[in-house]
mmCIF file of C-alpha atoms in Angstrom:
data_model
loop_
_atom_site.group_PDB
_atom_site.id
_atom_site.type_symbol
_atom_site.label_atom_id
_atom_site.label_comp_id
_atom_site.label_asym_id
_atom_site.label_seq_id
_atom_site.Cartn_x
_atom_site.Cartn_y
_atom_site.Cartn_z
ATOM 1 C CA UNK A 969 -87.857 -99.061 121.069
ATOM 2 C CA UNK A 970 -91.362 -99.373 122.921
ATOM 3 C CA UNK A 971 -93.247 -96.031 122.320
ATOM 4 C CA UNK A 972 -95.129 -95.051 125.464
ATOM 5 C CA UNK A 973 -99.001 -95.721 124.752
ATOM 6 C CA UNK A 974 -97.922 -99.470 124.305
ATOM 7 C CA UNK A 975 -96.809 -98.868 128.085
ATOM 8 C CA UNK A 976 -99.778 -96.596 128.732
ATOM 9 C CA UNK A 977 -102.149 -99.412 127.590
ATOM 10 C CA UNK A 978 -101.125 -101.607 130.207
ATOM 11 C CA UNK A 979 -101.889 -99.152 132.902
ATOM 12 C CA UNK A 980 -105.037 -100.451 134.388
ATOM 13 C CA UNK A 981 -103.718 -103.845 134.635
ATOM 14 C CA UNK A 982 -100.880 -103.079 136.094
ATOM 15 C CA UNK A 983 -103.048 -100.739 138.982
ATOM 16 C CA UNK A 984 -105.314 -103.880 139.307
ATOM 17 C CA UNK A 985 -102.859 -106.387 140.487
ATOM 18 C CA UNK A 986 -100.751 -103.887 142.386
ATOM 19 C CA UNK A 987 -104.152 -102.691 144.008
ATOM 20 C CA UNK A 988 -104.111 -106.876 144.996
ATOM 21 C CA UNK A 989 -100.820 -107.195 145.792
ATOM 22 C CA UNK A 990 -100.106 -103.631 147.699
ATOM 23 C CA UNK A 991 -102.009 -103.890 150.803
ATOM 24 C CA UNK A 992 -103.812 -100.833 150.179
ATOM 25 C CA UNK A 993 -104.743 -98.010 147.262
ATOM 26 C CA UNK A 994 -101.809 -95.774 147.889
ATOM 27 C CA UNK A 995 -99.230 -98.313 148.302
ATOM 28 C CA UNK A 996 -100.504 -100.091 144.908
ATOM 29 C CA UNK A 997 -100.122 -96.524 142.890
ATOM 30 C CA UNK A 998 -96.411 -96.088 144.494
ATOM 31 C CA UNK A 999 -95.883 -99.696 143.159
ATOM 32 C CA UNK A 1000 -97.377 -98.693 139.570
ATOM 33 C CA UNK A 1001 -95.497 -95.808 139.454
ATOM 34 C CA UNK A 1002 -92.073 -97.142 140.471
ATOM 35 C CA UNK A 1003 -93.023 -99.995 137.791
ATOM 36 C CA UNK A 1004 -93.896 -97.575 135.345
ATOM 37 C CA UNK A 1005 -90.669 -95.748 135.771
ATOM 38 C CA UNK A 1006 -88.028 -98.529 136.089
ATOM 39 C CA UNK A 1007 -89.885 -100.024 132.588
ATOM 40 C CA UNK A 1008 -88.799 -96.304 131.205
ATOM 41 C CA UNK A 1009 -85.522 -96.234 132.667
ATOM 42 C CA UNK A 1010 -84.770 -99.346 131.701
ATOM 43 C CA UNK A 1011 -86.781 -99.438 128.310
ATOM 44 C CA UNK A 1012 -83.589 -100.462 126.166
ATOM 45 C CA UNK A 1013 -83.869 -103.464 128.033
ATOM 46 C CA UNK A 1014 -86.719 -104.468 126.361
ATOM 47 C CA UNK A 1015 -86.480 -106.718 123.292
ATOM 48 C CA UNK A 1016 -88.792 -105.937 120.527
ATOM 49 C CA UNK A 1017 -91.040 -108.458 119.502
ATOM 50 C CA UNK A 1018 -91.123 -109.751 123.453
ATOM 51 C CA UNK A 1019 -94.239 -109.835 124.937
ATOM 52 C CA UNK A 1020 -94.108 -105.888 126.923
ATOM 53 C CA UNK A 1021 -97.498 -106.770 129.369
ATOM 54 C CA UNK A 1022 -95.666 -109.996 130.406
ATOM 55 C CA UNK A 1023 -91.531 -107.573 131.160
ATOM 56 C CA UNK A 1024 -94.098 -104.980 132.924
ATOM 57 C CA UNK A 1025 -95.639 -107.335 135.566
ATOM 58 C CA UNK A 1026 -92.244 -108.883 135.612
ATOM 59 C CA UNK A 1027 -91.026 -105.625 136.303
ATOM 60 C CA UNK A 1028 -93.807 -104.927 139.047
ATOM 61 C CA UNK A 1029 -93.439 -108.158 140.591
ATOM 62 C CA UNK A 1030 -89.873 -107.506 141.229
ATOM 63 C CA UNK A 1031 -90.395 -104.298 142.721
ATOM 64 C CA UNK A 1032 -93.290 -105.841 144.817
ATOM 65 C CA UNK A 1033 -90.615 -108.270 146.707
ATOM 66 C CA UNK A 1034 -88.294 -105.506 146.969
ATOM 67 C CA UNK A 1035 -90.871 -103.314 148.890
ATOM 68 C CA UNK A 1036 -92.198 -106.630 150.644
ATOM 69 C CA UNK A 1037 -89.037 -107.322 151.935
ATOM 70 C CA UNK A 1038 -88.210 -104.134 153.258
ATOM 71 C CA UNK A 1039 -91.757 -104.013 154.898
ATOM 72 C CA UNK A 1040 -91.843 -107.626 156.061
ATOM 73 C CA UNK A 1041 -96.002 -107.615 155.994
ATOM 74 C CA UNK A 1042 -98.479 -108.912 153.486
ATOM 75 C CA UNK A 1043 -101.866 -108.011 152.894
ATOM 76 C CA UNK A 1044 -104.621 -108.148 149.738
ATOM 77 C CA UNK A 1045 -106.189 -104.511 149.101
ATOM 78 C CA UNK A 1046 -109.537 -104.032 149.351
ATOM 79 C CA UNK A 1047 -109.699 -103.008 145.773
ATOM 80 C CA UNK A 1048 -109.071 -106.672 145.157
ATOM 81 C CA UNK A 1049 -112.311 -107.339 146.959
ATOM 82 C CA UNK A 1050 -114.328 -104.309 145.638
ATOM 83 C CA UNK A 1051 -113.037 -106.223 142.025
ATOM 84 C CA UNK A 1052 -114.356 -109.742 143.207
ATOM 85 C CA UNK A 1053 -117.524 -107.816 144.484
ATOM 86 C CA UNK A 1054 -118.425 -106.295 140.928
ATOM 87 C CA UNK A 1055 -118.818 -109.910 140.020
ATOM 88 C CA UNK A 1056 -122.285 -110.478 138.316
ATOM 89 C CA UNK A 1057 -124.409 -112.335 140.940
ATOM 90 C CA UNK A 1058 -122.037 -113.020 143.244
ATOM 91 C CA UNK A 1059 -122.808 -113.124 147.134
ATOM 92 C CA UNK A 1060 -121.437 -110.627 148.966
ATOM 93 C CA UNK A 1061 -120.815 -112.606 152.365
ATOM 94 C CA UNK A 1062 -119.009 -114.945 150.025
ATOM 95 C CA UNK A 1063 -116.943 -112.468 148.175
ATOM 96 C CA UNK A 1064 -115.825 -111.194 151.704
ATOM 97 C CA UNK A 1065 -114.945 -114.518 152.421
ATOM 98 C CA UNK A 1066 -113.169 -115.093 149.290
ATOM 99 C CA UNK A 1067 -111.216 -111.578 149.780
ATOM 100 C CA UNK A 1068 -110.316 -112.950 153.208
ATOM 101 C CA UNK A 1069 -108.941 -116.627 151.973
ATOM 102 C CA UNK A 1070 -106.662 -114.741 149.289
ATOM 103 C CA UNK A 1071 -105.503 -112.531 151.940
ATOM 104 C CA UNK A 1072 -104.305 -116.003 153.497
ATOM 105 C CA UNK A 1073 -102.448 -117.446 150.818
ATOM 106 C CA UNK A 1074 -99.088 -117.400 150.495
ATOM 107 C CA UNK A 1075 -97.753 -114.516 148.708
ATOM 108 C CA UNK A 1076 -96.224 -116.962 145.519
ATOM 109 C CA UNK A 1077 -99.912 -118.919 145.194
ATOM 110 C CA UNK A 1078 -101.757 -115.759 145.660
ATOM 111 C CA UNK A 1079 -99.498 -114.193 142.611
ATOM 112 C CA UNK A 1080 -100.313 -117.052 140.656
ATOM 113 C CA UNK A 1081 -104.113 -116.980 140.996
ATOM 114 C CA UNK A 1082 -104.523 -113.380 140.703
ATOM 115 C CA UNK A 1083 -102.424 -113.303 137.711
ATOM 116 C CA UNK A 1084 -104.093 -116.829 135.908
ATOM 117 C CA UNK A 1085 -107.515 -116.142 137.469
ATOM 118 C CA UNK A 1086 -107.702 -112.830 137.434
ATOM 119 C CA UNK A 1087 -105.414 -110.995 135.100
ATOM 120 C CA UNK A 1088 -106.482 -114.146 132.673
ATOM 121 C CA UNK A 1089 -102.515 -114.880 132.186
ATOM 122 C CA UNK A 1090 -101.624 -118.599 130.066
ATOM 123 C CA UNK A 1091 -99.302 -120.348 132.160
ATOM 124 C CA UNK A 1092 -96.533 -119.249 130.024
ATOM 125 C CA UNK A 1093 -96.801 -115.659 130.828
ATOM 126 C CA UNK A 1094 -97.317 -116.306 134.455
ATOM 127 C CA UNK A 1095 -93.833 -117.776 134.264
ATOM 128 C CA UNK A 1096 -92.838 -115.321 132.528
ATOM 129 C CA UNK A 1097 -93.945 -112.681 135.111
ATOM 130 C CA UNK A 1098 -92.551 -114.420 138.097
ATOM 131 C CA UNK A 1099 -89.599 -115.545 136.461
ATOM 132 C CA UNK A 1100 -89.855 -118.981 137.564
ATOM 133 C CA UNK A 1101 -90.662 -122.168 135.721
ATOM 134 C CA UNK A 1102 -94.342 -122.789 134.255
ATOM 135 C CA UNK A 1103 -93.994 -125.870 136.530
ATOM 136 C CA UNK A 1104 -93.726 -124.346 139.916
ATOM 137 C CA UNK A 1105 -96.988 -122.249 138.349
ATOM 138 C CA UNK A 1106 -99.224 -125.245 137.572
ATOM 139 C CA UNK A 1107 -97.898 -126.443 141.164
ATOM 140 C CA UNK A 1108 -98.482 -122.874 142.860
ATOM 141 C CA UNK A 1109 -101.566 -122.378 141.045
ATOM 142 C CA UNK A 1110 -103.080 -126.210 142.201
ATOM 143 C CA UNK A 1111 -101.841 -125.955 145.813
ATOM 144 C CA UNK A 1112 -103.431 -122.485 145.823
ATOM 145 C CA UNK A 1113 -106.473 -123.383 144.470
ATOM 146 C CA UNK A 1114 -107.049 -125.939 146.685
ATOM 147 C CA UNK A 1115 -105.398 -124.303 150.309
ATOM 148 C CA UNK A 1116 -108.509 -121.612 148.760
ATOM 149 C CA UNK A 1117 -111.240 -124.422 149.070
ATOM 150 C CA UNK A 1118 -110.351 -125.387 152.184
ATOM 151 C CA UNK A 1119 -110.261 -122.139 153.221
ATOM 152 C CA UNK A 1120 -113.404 -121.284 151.589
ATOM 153 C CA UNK A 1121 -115.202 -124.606 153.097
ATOM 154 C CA UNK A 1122 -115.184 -123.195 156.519
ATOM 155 C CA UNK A 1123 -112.532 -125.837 157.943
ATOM 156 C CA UNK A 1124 -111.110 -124.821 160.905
ATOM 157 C CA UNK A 1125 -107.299 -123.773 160.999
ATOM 158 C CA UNK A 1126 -106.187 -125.888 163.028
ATOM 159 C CA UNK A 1127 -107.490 -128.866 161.023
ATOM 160 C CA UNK A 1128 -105.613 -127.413 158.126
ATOM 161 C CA UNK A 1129 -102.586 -129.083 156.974
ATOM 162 C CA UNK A 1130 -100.282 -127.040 154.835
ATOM 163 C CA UNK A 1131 -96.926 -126.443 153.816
ATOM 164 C CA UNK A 1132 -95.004 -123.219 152.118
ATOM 165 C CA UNK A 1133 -93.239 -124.115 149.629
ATOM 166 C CA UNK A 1134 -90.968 -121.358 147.739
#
């Protein structure tokens, strides 16, 4: 059985990538704290030895969607921004830019660049996380990475060619 500072340890990561997933500060601590209780409730899920960071995004990513698709909106927290803008020296104008590309992104290649880029996840835990193959990571992950340089390079929308794929 998980004791609860193994859960408690993961606490500020899991308030970082809600705070860039929610939309906004409040949203992203209901979306910890419904993570934080569903892992409790449904603790004896959890099989020892597993890797408990990796069920507890899992477990917040799922809960994300659900909320997501009962709100039908996405947005990036400025928290995610006030992250990127603690960034040793980083410009600011570009940070705001950056802030405003991820904001862009589809919600599955923005999940997979906060959690690889930011969040420092392998691969393998991304997949994990997401539930979905480490293949359709790498391939999130690389179409994200480079919808963000185009987005990032200034090019106008309309010039921009891309395709959601789920």
């Amino acid at each position: 059985m998980m004791d609860s500072a193994d859960i408690a340890a993961h606490i500020p990561r899991l308030r970082r990538y809600a705070r860039a997933l929610a939309g906004d500060s409040h949203r992203a601590d209901d979306l910890v704290q419904d993570t934080l209780e569903r892992a409790l409730t449904k603790s004896h899920l959890w099989r020892r030895g597993s890797d408990l960071r990796a069920w507890m995004f899992a477990i917040m990513h799922n809960v994300f969607i659900n909320q997501l698709k009962a709100r039908r909106e996405l947005a990036l927290d400025e928290a995610a921004e006030a992250a990127l803008e603690s960034a040793p020296q980083s410009d600011p104008l570009q940070l705001r830019d950056l802030a405003a590309a991820l904001a862009r992104l589809p919600a599955e290649q923005r999940e997979v660049l906060l959690l690889v880029g930011l969040e420092q996840f392998s691969y393998a835990e991304a997949s994990q996380a997401l539930n979905v193959p480490i293949g359709t990571v790498m391939s999130r992950l690389s179409r994200g990475r480079e919808r963000l340089r185009t987005l990032m390079s200034g090019a106008p929308a309309a010039t921009m060619n891309f395709k959601l794929v789920r």
